[in-house]
mmCIF file of C-alpha atoms in Angstrom:
data_model
loop_
_atom_site.group_PDB
_atom_site.id
_atom_site.type_symbol
_atom_site.label_atom_id
_atom_site.label_comp_id
_atom_site.label_asym_id
_atom_site.label_seq_id
_atom_site.Cartn_x
_atom_site.Cartn_y
_atom_site.Cartn_z
ATOM 1 C CA MET A 99 0.000 0.000 0.000
ATOM 2 C CA ARG A 100 2.851 2.396 0.765
ATOM 3 C CA SER A 101 4.224 2.163 -2.795
ATOM 4 C CA LYS A 102 1.056 3.759 -4.162
ATOM 5 C CA ASP A 103 1.952 7.032 -2.465
ATOM 6 C CA TYR A 104 4.890 7.424 -4.859
ATOM 7 C CA LYS A 105 2.849 6.917 -8.030
ATOM 8 C CA PRO A 106 1.966 10.597 -8.633
ATOM 9 C CA ALA A 107 5.571 11.643 -8.068
ATOM 10 C CA GLY A 108 6.751 9.058 -10.596
ATOM 11 C CA ILE A 109 4.280 10.286 -13.199
ATOM 12 C CA ILE A 110 5.342 13.886 -12.646
ATOM 13 C CA PHE A 111 8.993 12.891 -13.001
ATOM 14 C CA CYS A 112 8.302 11.095 -16.295
ATOM 15 C CA LEU A 113 6.397 14.090 -17.661
ATOM 16 C CA ILE A 114 9.224 16.452 -16.797
ATOM 17 C CA ILE A 115 11.814 14.178 -18.394
ATOM 18 C CA GLY A 116 9.668 13.894 -21.536
ATOM 19 C CA PHE A 117 9.297 17.646 -21.713
ATOM 20 C CA LEU A 118 13.055 18.180 -21.444
ATOM 21 C CA VAL A 119 13.759 15.577 -24.130
ATOM 22 C CA ILE A 120 11.296 17.190 -26.535
ATOM 23 C CA SER A 121 12.771 20.625 -25.828
ATOM 24 C CA ALA A 122 16.256 19.334 -26.587
ATOM 25 C CA VAL A 123 15.103 17.782 -29.859
ATOM 26 C CA VAL A 124 13.428 21.037 -30.904
ATOM 27 C CA PHE A 125 16.339 23.345 -30.184
ATOM 28 C CA PHE A 126 19.190 21.104 -31.273
ATOM 29 C CA SER A 127 17.713 19.701 -34.467
ATOM 30 C CA GLY A 128 15.814 21.084 -37.424
ATOM 31 C CA PRO A 129 16.648 22.215 -40.956
ATOM 32 C CA LYS A 130 20.352 22.671 -41.551
ATOM 33 C CA ALA A 131 22.067 25.285 -43.679
ATOM 34 C CA GLN A 132 23.667 22.517 -45.757
ATOM 35 C CA ARG A 133 20.264 21.346 -46.938
ATOM 36 C CA ILE A 134 19.247 24.861 -47.961
ATOM 37 C CA LYS A 135 22.463 25.379 -49.887
ATOM 38 C CA ALA A 136 21.962 22.079 -51.665
ATOM 39 C CA ASP A 137 18.640 23.428 -52.964
ATOM 40 C CA ARG A 138 20.412 26.319 -54.726
ATOM 41 C CA LEU A 139 19.583 29.220 -52.454
ATOM 42 C CA ASP A 140 21.959 32.152 -52.967
ATOM 43 C CA ASP A 141 22.176 35.318 -50.918
ATOM 44 C CA PHE A 142 21.613 38.479 -52.929
ATOM 45 C CA MET A 143 22.831 41.025 -50.411
ATOM 46 C CA SER A 144 25.717 42.747 -52.170
ATOM 47 C CA GLY A 145 25.621 45.438 -54.828
ATOM 48 C CA TRP A 146 22.524 47.223 -53.518
ATOM 49 C CA GLN A 147 22.221 50.987 -53.785
ATOM 50 C CA ILE A 148 19.778 53.273 -51.976
ATOM 51 C CA LEU A 149 18.234 56.484 -53.260
ATOM 52 C CA ASP A 150 19.339 59.390 -51.089
ATOM 53 C CA ASN A 151 18.630 63.025 -51.996
ATOM 54 C CA GLY A 152 18.184 62.254 -55.676
ATOM 55 C CA SER A 153 21.256 60.036 -56.121
ATOM 56 C CA TYR A 154 22.102 56.429 -55.389
ATOM 57 C CA GLU A 155 24.759 55.284 -52.962
ATOM 58 C CA GLU A 156 25.825 51.865 -51.731
ATOM 59 C CA THR A 157 24.000 50.319 -48.785
ATOM 60 C CA ALA A 158 24.413 47.184 -46.735
ATOM 61 C CA VAL A 159 21.762 44.469 -46.652
ATOM 62 C CA PRO A 160 20.405 43.643 -44.135
ATOM 63 C CA ALA A 161 20.407 47.022 -42.423
ATOM 64 C CA GLN A 162 18.387 49.554 -40.493
ATOM 65 C CA VAL A 163 18.647 52.725 -42.564
ATOM 66 C CA GLU A 164 18.580 55.904 -40.527
ATOM 67 C CA ASP A 165 16.614 59.069 -41.307
ATOM 68 C CA VAL A 166 13.718 57.273 -43.010
ATOM 69 C CA ASP A 167 10.533 58.940 -41.810
ATOM 70 C CA LEU A 168 7.220 57.223 -41.210
ATOM 71 C CA GLY A 169 5.391 56.853 -44.506
ATOM 72 C CA GLU A 170 8.489 57.655 -46.546
ATOM 73 C CA THR A 171 9.236 55.227 -49.368
ATOM 74 C CA MET A 172 12.740 53.787 -49.314
ATOM 75 C CA VAL A 173 14.051 52.906 -52.783
ATOM 76 C CA ILE A 174 16.881 50.446 -53.408
ATOM 77 C CA LYS A 175 18.145 48.955 -56.656
ATOM 78 C CA ASN A 176 20.490 46.258 -57.915
ATOM 79 C CA THR A 177 21.359 44.302 -61.034
ATOM 80 C CA LEU A 178 20.084 40.755 -61.294
ATOM 81 C CA PRO A 179 22.648 37.988 -61.906
ATOM 82 C CA SER A 180 23.916 37.873 -65.477
ATOM 83 C CA TYR A 181 22.704 34.305 -65.895
ATOM 84 C CA MET A 182 19.488 32.915 -64.416
ATOM 85 C CA GLU A 183 17.421 29.874 -65.266
ATOM 86 C CA ASP A 184 13.655 29.799 -65.368
ATOM 87 C CA GLY A 185 11.905 29.003 -62.088
ATOM 88 C CA ILE A 186 14.097 31.270 -59.936
ATOM 89 C CA TYR A 187 12.583 33.542 -57.268
ATOM 90 C CA LEU A 188 13.684 36.752 -55.616
ATOM 91 C CA VAL A 189 12.797 36.338 -51.938
ATOM 92 C CA PHE A 190 12.822 38.733 -48.991
ATOM 93 C CA ARG A 191 10.768 39.462 -45.895
ATOM 94 C CA ALA A 192 8.454 42.437 -45.450
ATOM 95 C CA SER A 193 8.083 43.478 -41.802
ATOM 96 C CA HIS A 194 4.960 45.651 -41.505
ATOM 97 C CA GLN A 195 5.940 47.236 -44.818
ATOM 98 C CA LYS A 196 4.271 47.912 -48.148
ATOM 99 C CA ILE A 197 6.266 46.651 -51.110
ATOM 100 C CA LYS A 198 6.569 47.336 -54.820
ATOM 101 C CA VAL A 199 9.045 45.458 -57.017
ATOM 102 C CA TYR A 200 10.061 46.663 -60.465
ATOM 103 C CA ILE A 201 12.111 44.989 -63.182
ATOM 104 C CA ASP A 202 13.377 47.595 -65.643
ATOM 105 C CA ASN A 203 10.652 50.026 -64.479
ATOM 106 C CA ALA A 204 7.893 47.422 -64.993
ATOM 107 C CA LEU A 205 5.891 46.641 -61.842
ATOM 108 C CA VAL A 206 6.058 42.878 -61.246
ATOM 109 C CA LYS A 207 4.985 42.602 -57.594
ATOM 110 C CA SER A 208 2.931 44.662 -55.164
ATOM 111 C CA TYR A 209 2.196 43.854 -51.540
ATOM 112 C CA GLY A 210 0.096 45.768 -49.031
ATOM 113 C CA TRP A 211 -1.016 48.595 -51.313
ATOM 114 C CA ASP A 212 -4.276 47.156 -52.609
ATOM 115 C CA GLU A 213 -5.583 45.871 -49.286
ATOM 116 C CA THR A 214 -8.352 47.653 -47.377
ATOM 117 C CA LYS A 215 -7.884 47.369 -43.621
ATOM 118 C CA VAL A 216 -10.923 47.503 -41.338
ATOM 119 C CA PHE A 217 -8.741 47.594 -38.237
ATOM 120 C CA GLY A 218 -5.166 48.846 -38.090
ATOM 121 C CA LYS A 219 -2.975 49.902 -40.971
ATOM 122 C CA THR A 220 -0.363 47.161 -41.304
ATOM 123 C CA PRO A 221 -0.356 44.539 -44.065
ATOM 124 C CA GLY A 222 1.448 42.286 -41.583
ATOM 125 C CA CYS A 223 4.707 40.404 -42.042
ATOM 126 C CA ALA A 224 5.213 38.170 -45.053
ATOM 127 C CA TRP A 225 7.812 36.595 -47.275
ATOM 128 C CA ILE A 226 7.703 38.270 -50.693
ATOM 129 C CA MET A 227 8.340 35.890 -53.579
ATOM 130 C CA VAL A 228 8.985 37.424 -56.986
ATOM 131 C CA PRO A 229 9.158 34.921 -59.875
ATOM 132 C CA LEU A 230 12.065 35.509 -62.254
ATOM 133 C CA ASN A 231 13.011 33.988 -65.591
ATOM 134 C CA SER A 232 16.032 33.728 -67.860
ATOM 135 C CA GLN A 233 14.988 36.791 -69.878
ATOM 136 C CA MET A 234 15.410 38.955 -66.758
ATOM 137 C CA SER A 235 19.115 38.091 -66.423
ATOM 138 C CA GLY A 236 21.241 41.201 -65.953
ATOM 139 C CA ARG A 237 18.256 43.528 -65.686
ATOM 140 C CA LEU A 238 17.697 46.246 -63.102
ATOM 141 C CA VAL A 239 15.566 45.329 -60.080
ATOM 142 C CA ARG A 240 14.159 48.093 -57.877
ATOM 143 C CA LEU A 241 12.421 47.711 -54.523
ATOM 144 C CA GLU A 242 10.190 50.395 -53.045
ATOM 145 C CA ILE A 243 9.641 49.784 -49.331
ATOM 146 C CA THR A 244 7.267 51.825 -47.161
ATOM 147 C CA GLY A 245 7.007 51.147 -43.419
ATOM 148 C CA VAL A 246 3.689 51.656 -41.668
ATOM 149 C CA TYR A 247 5.230 51.975 -38.190
ATOM 150 C CA PRO A 248 8.254 54.104 -37.171
ATOM 151 C CA GLN A 249 10.351 51.150 -35.975
ATOM 152 C CA TYR A 250 9.962 49.391 -39.351
ATOM 153 C CA SER A 251 10.689 52.402 -41.537
ATOM 154 C CA GLY A 252 14.142 51.954 -43.024
ATOM 155 C CA MET A 253 14.355 48.247 -42.248
ATOM 156 C CA LEU A 254 16.083 46.145 -44.894
ATOM 157 C CA ASN A 255 15.833 42.390 -44.416
ATOM 158 C CA GLU A 256 17.888 39.626 -46.045
ATOM 159 C CA ILE A 257 17.383 39.105 -49.778
ATOM 160 C CA TYR A 258 17.861 35.773 -51.557
ATOM 161 C CA THR A 259 17.472 34.158 -54.954
ATOM 162 C CA GLY A 260 16.712 30.494 -55.457
ATOM 163 C CA ASP A 261 14.447 27.868 -56.952
ATOM 164 C CA LYS A 262 11.152 26.791 -55.412
ATOM 165 C CA SER A 263 12.568 23.991 -53.285
ATOM 166 C CA ALA A 264 15.209 26.336 -51.867
ATOM 167 C CA VAL A 265 12.588 28.940 -51.062
ATOM 168 C CA MET A 266 10.435 26.375 -49.269
ATOM 169 C CA SER A 267 13.460 25.250 -47.245
ATOM 170 C CA LEU A 268 14.115 28.858 -46.275
ATOM 171 C CA LEU A 269 10.520 29.401 -45.165
ATOM 172 C CA ILE A 270 10.471 26.173 -43.158
ATOM 173 C CA ASP A 271 13.798 27.006 -41.528
ATOM 174 C CA ASN A 272 12.499 30.414 -40.430
ATOM 175 C CA GLN A 273 9.004 29.376 -39.358
ATOM 176 C CA LEU A 274 9.425 25.862 -37.959
ATOM 177 C CA LYS A 275 11.146 26.879 -34.735
ATOM 178 C CA GLY A 276 8.387 29.355 -33.911
ATOM 179 C CA VAL A 277 5.732 26.702 -34.490
ATOM 180 C CA LEU A 278 7.608 24.205 -32.345
ATOM 181 C CA VAL A 279 7.990 26.726 -29.532
ATOM 182 C CA CYS A 280 4.205 27.180 -29.578
ATOM 183 C CA LEU A 281 3.776 23.411 -29.418
ATOM 184 C CA ILE A 282 6.140 23.263 -26.440
ATOM 185 C CA LEU A 283 4.077 25.892 -24.641
ATOM 186 C CA VAL A 284 0.888 23.960 -25.360
ATOM 187 C CA MET A 285 2.460 20.748 -24.106
ATOM 188 C CA ALA A 286 3.748 22.527 -21.000
ATOM 189 C CA GLY A 287 0.227 23.778 -20.290
ATOM 190 C CA PHE A 288 -1.202 20.300 -20.795
ATOM 191 C CA MET A 289 1.479 18.855 -18.520
ATOM 192 C CA MET A 290 0.682 21.340 -15.754
ATOM 193 C CA PHE A 291 -3.027 20.602 -16.133
ATOM 194 C CA SER A 292 -2.391 16.846 -15.957
ATOM 195 C CA VAL A 293 -0.134 17.194 -12.932
ATOM 196 C CA GLY A 294 -2.798 19.287 -11.197
ATOM 197 C CA ILE A 295 -5.429 16.595 -11.783
ATOM 198 C CA ILE A 296 -3.064 13.846 -10.621
ATOM 199 C CA LEU A 297 -2.195 15.686 -7.428
ATOM 200 C CA ARG A 298 -5.830 16.506 -6.744
ATOM 201 C CA ASN A 299 -6.872 12.888 -7.184
ATOM 202 C CA ALA A 300 -3.993 11.732 -5.009
ATOM 203 C CA THR A 301 -5.019 14.183 -2.277
ATOM 204 C CA ALA A 302 -8.654 13.078 -2.476
ATOM 205 C CA THR A 303 -7.660 9.410 -2.285
ATOM 206 C CA SER A 304 -5.473 10.038 0.741
ATOM 207 C CA SER A 305 -8.326 11.880 2.488
ATOM 208 C CA LEU A 306 -10.715 8.991 1.845
ATOM 209 C CA LYS A 307 -8.174 6.517 3.205
ATOM 210 C CA ARG A 308 -7.820 8.535 6.391
ATOM 211 C CA LEU A 309 -11.613 8.518 6.777
#
């Protein structure tokens, strides 16, 4: 009979160990950079120029550009690689920003400008995917970026080029950890709920035995 008193403690111990194991798997595994590189994802972060007082000057990417006011459109340009195959995408993240993408002055992508917001003014955060083809090789690409909040005005995120499988690997690599953290929190809540029920039942059983 005495061994039954240790049953709730054993269950709690097992739950804690399971939680720690899952946490270790989440944070020490996942998509690797080698897999993304194997899918032909290339960074496109050099050679960018930013429009400043009517002329272009070199800028780093990623970066937080100073002196960009709220609602001001930041314009950057670059030259696409001299050789591209069909099925390649230009990929970058918009963080509470409205986006327009031009290839040789032709608008090829717009994000956040055509949406009507009932509440708030942000189009949200999203990965912008611009399909490219071999005929666009060596052409001028121009990005017009407009932040809707002060802290996101002037923000330049990483820019990549790659095929569809590489883009999907990039998205999974950036989003999977956040999803898994949410799952950990849900599991932690479920574990605490289960432990509470176990302890309550154990307390009730002990009270009945004393009666």
